[in-house]
Amino acid sequence: MEGVRYASFTSFATTKSSSFSALSPSSIIILRQKPHKKALKSISHRNLVISASSASNSVVTLLDYGAGNVRSVRNAIRYLGFEIEDVRTPKDILNAERLIFPGVGAFASAMDVLTKTGMAEALCTYIKNDRPFLGICLGLQLLFESSEENGPVNGLGLIPSVVGRFNSSNGFRVPHIGWNALQVAKDSEILDDIGDHHVYFVHSYRAMPSDDNKEWVSSTCNYGDDFIASIRRGNAHAVQFHPEKSGDVGLSVLRRFLNPKSQGTKKPTQGKASKLAKRVIACLDVRTNDKGDLVVTKGDQYDVREHTKENEVRNLGKPVELAGQYYKDGADEVLRHTSENVFVPLTVGGGIRDFTDANGRHYSSLEVASEYFRSGADKISIGSDAVYAGEEYIKTKVKTGNSSLEQISRVYGNQAVVVSIDPRRVYLKSPNDVQFKTISVTKPGPSGEEYAWYQCTVNGGREGRPIGAYELAKAVEELGAGEILLNCIDCDGQGKGFDIDLIKLISDAVSIPVIASSGAGAVEHFSEVFVKTNASAALAAGIFHRKEVPIQSVKGHLLEEGIEVRI
């Protein structure tokens, strides 16, 4: 989804027509809606699906081991005019004309499935025989000797090196999420159209280049240190980034692998990528109105109803159409129906908790999240459930492993889990008035108060909880969150700028990326939050929906201010 608005939690879209979020260059679109009893009619239990290929040049074999979002890869392949056959047996791998392995999730879980099904041995044989292969993200990492993720865990052992975690002690936030630049080391064929463009990464672990693997390395990326961004040996290719989420540039990578002789009909525009870009995120708040229609709305301090006699839900348009428009405008992440032709990350939130359907069938939060991932989400956002988990962890100091946050992070990796925090500012006369972290405010309170703390809320901001935003952020990072969506009820819909005090407090307290949300009303608000805080991304909704401030105007302003964004 890169991704989803992670704010006043009214659950993200959970229906087929609007379940994910989209973004482009530096923006993420997030779709949410109020919990709906029919949102999850059923969750299918899929067996291992991997695909058998045919001799036809238009057919691609896809190795989908059953975890995470591969819908986007499927959409991209079909968009480029190719058919897909899924591997079901190891023999299907060996018979493939072209094989794509979009690995997602955790290293250990993937290796366990590949080994038990006999796919690991077949995959090694296929690659050693110099057959056309493209691994994506985890599909690259699994080629190495082992990984430190929940390990050590043995990999396929084709490439010398151990996959290790990024070092966050040098100030770089982990996971590495967003649009970064490549340094192409040798002729790679599939990277020929990338040039100075950003591509999309989302991962916590990486392999490092060395003398032992230098013959494999085709490009590197810098994030604290240079890590391996892609490999190539003969017909075997693999990339750490997500081409299916990297817009036109990413499509060119897939096109060159699927049809090496093709130059493509749409050349990416000239880029200026040099490092990790700041993200500009467009959020879609999706709700069901009183007529039962899904609409994009926008709250004013979380109030989404018009102040009229009818008191209707504020309607700013249809979610799929707006998401598609934001992709064209340069947003960095989007959602489901839109994901068929929108090649940027998707995040979905709302209803990520244990669920019982009308027939009494119970689904765990992990099952709910799994269905979202299978339907096209790249990340999921957890709100109220994460608050309760954080409270319990602070109270007991015990990681039970039972919370939705812990379960999903363990199976899919922390880079797939966003926690949405919805705090409200509470002014104080003295920092000693509460047990929570307080700040000296930039602007005094209504009675001249010089201090404040930020109280977390649940249920769309309607219920305050005995935990501060600072304490919750620290707790959910420990429990496995990979990113924080930081909202502010006081600033929501006001258009007077982000709450810099709050964002600085939280972004300085954690080592995971923080998305600033609530309050943007002008292009200058985006540069301010990036200059004055350590936010990795900034999100807005209403100003983009109403076209008061175009996304490209925000990006143009940031470039003028010397802040790198994806263009």
mmCIF file with all atom_site columns, C-alpha atoms in Angstrom, residues 99-101 123 126-127 130-137 139-141 143 159 186-192 216 218 229-240 253 256-258 260:
data_model
loop_
_atom_site.group_PDB
_atom_site.id
_atom_site.type_symbol
_atom_site.label_atom_id
_atom_site.label_alt_id
_atom_site.label_comp_id
_atom_site.label_asym_id
_atom_site.label_entity_id
_atom_site.label_seq_id
_atom_site.pdbx_PDB_ins_code
_atom_site.Cartn_x
_atom_site.Cartn_y
_atom_site.Cartn_z
_atom_site.occupancy
_atom_site.B_iso_or_equiv
_atom_site.pdbx_formal_charge
_atom_site.auth_seq_id
_atom_site.auth_comp_id
_atom_site.auth_asym_id
_atom_site.auth_atom_id
_atom_site.pdbx_PDB_model_num
ATOM 1  C CA . LEU A 1 99  ? 10.108 -18.349 -13.691 1.00 0.00 ? 99  LEU A CA 1
ATOM 2  C CA . ILE A 1 100 ? 9.268  -15.444 -11.389 1.00 0.00 ? 100 ILE A CA 1
ATOM 3  C CA . PHE A 1 101 ? 9.551  -15.880 -7.620  1.00 0.00 ? 101 PHE A CA 1
ATOM 4  C CA . LEU A 1 123 ? 14.574 -24.107 -7.655  1.00 0.00 ? 123 LEU A CA 1
ATOM 5  C CA . TYR A 1 126 ? 16.558 -24.583 -12.305 1.00 0.00 ? 126 TYR A CA 1
ATOM 6  C CA . ILE A 1 127 ? 18.878 -21.673 -11.522 1.00 0.00 ? 127 ILE A CA 1
ATOM 7  C CA . ASP A 1 130 ? 20.912 -21.106 -16.248 1.00 0.00 ? 130 ASP A CA 1
ATOM 8  C CA . ARG A 1 131 ? 17.183 -20.961 -16.901 1.00 0.00 ? 131 ARG A CA 1
ATOM 9  C CA . PRO A 1 132 ? 15.417 -17.550 -17.023 1.00 0.00 ? 132 PRO A CA 1
ATOM 10 C CA . PHE A 1 133 ? 14.676 -16.611 -13.396 1.00 0.00 ? 133 PHE A CA 1
ATOM 11 C CA . LEU A 1 134 ? 13.596 -13.431 -11.609 1.00 0.00 ? 134 LEU A CA 1
ATOM 12 C CA . GLY A 1 135 ? 13.473 -13.294 -7.817  1.00 0.00 ? 135 GLY A CA 1
ATOM 13 C CA . ILE A 1 136 ? 11.832 -10.326 -6.071  1.00 0.00 ? 136 ILE A CA 1
ATOM 14 C CA . CYS A 1 137 ? 12.590 -9.093  -2.519  1.00 0.00 ? 137 CYS A CA 1
ATOM 15 C CA . GLY A 1 139 ? 13.037 -14.090 -3.691  1.00 0.00 ? 139 GLY A CA 1
ATOM 16 C CA . LEU A 1 140 ? 16.519 -12.550 -3.785  1.00 0.00 ? 140 LEU A CA 1
ATOM 17 C CA . GLN A 1 141 ? 17.399 -13.083 -0.121  1.00 0.00 ? 141 GLN A CA 1
ATOM 18 C CA . LEU A 1 143 ? 19.334 -17.323 -2.812  1.00 0.00 ? 143 LEU A CA 1
ATOM 19 C CA . ILE A 1 159 ? 25.227 -16.996 -3.429  1.00 0.00 ? 159 ILE A CA 1
ATOM 20 C CA . LYS A 1 186 ? 27.492 -4.030  -14.421 1.00 0.00 ? 186 LYS A CA 1
ATOM 21 C CA . ASP A 1 187 ? 25.389 -4.829  -17.452 1.00 0.00 ? 187 ASP A CA 1
ATOM 22 C CA . SER A 1 188 ? 22.216 -6.248  -16.031 1.00 0.00 ? 188 SER A CA 1
ATOM 23 C CA . GLU A 1 189 ? 19.893 -5.990  -19.053 1.00 0.00 ? 189 GLU A CA 1
ATOM 24 C CA . ILE A 1 190 ? 16.725 -5.699  -16.981 1.00 0.00 ? 190 ILE A CA 1
ATOM 25 C CA . LEU A 1 191 ? 17.920 -2.464  -15.292 1.00 0.00 ? 191 LEU A CA 1
ATOM 26 C CA . ASP A 1 192 ? 18.762 -0.629  -18.515 1.00 0.00 ? 192 ASP A CA 1
ATOM 27 C CA . TRP A 1 216 ? 26.736 -11.911 -8.910  1.00 0.00 ? 216 TRP A CA 1
ATOM 28 C CA . SER A 1 218 ? 24.576 -6.123  -10.698 1.00 0.00 ? 218 SER A CA 1
ATOM 29 C CA . ALA A 1 229 ? 20.011 -4.271  -4.687  1.00 0.00 ? 229 ALA A CA 1
ATOM 30 C CA . SER A 1 230 ? 20.127 -6.813  -7.532  1.00 0.00 ? 230 SER A CA 1
ATOM 31 C CA . ILE A 1 231 ? 22.084 -9.800  -8.818  1.00 0.00 ? 231 ILE A CA 1
ATOM 32 C CA . ARG A 1 232 ? 22.620 -11.300 -12.206 1.00 0.00 ? 232 ARG A CA 1
ATOM 33 C CA . ARG A 1 233 ? 24.472 -14.357 -13.443 1.00 0.00 ? 233 ARG A CA 1
ATOM 34 C CA . GLY A 1 234 ? 23.598 -15.526 -16.919 1.00 0.00 ? 234 GLY A CA 1
ATOM 35 C CA . ASN A 1 235 ? 19.816 -15.785 -17.147 1.00 0.00 ? 235 ASN A CA 1
ATOM 36 C CA . ALA A 1 236 ? 19.314 -15.599 -13.389 1.00 0.00 ? 236 ALA A CA 1
ATOM 37 C CA . HIS A 1 237 ? 18.186 -12.220 -12.040 1.00 0.00 ? 237 HIS A CA 1
ATOM 38 C CA . ALA A 1 238 ? 16.914 -11.110 -8.656  1.00 0.00 ? 238 ALA A CA 1
ATOM 39 C CA . VAL A 1 239 ? 16.097 -7.712  -7.144  1.00 0.00 ? 239 VAL A CA 1
ATOM 40 C CA . GLN A 1 240 ? 15.686 -6.530  -3.557  1.00 0.00 ? 240 GLN A CA 1
ATOM 41 C CA . VAL A 1 253 ? 12.303 -4.100  -15.386 1.00 0.00 ? 253 VAL A CA 1
ATOM 42 C CA . ARG A 1 256 ? 12.902 -6.554  -20.082 1.00 0.00 ? 256 ARG A CA 1
ATOM 43 C CA . PHE A 1 257 ? 12.928 -9.854  -18.192 1.00 0.00 ? 257 PHE A CA 1
ATOM 44 C CA . LEU A 1 258 ? 9.809  -11.212 -19.862 1.00 0.00 ? 258 LEU A CA 1
ATOM 45 C CA . PRO A 1 260 ? 14.530 -9.162  -23.459 1.00 0.00 ? 260 PRO A CA 1
#
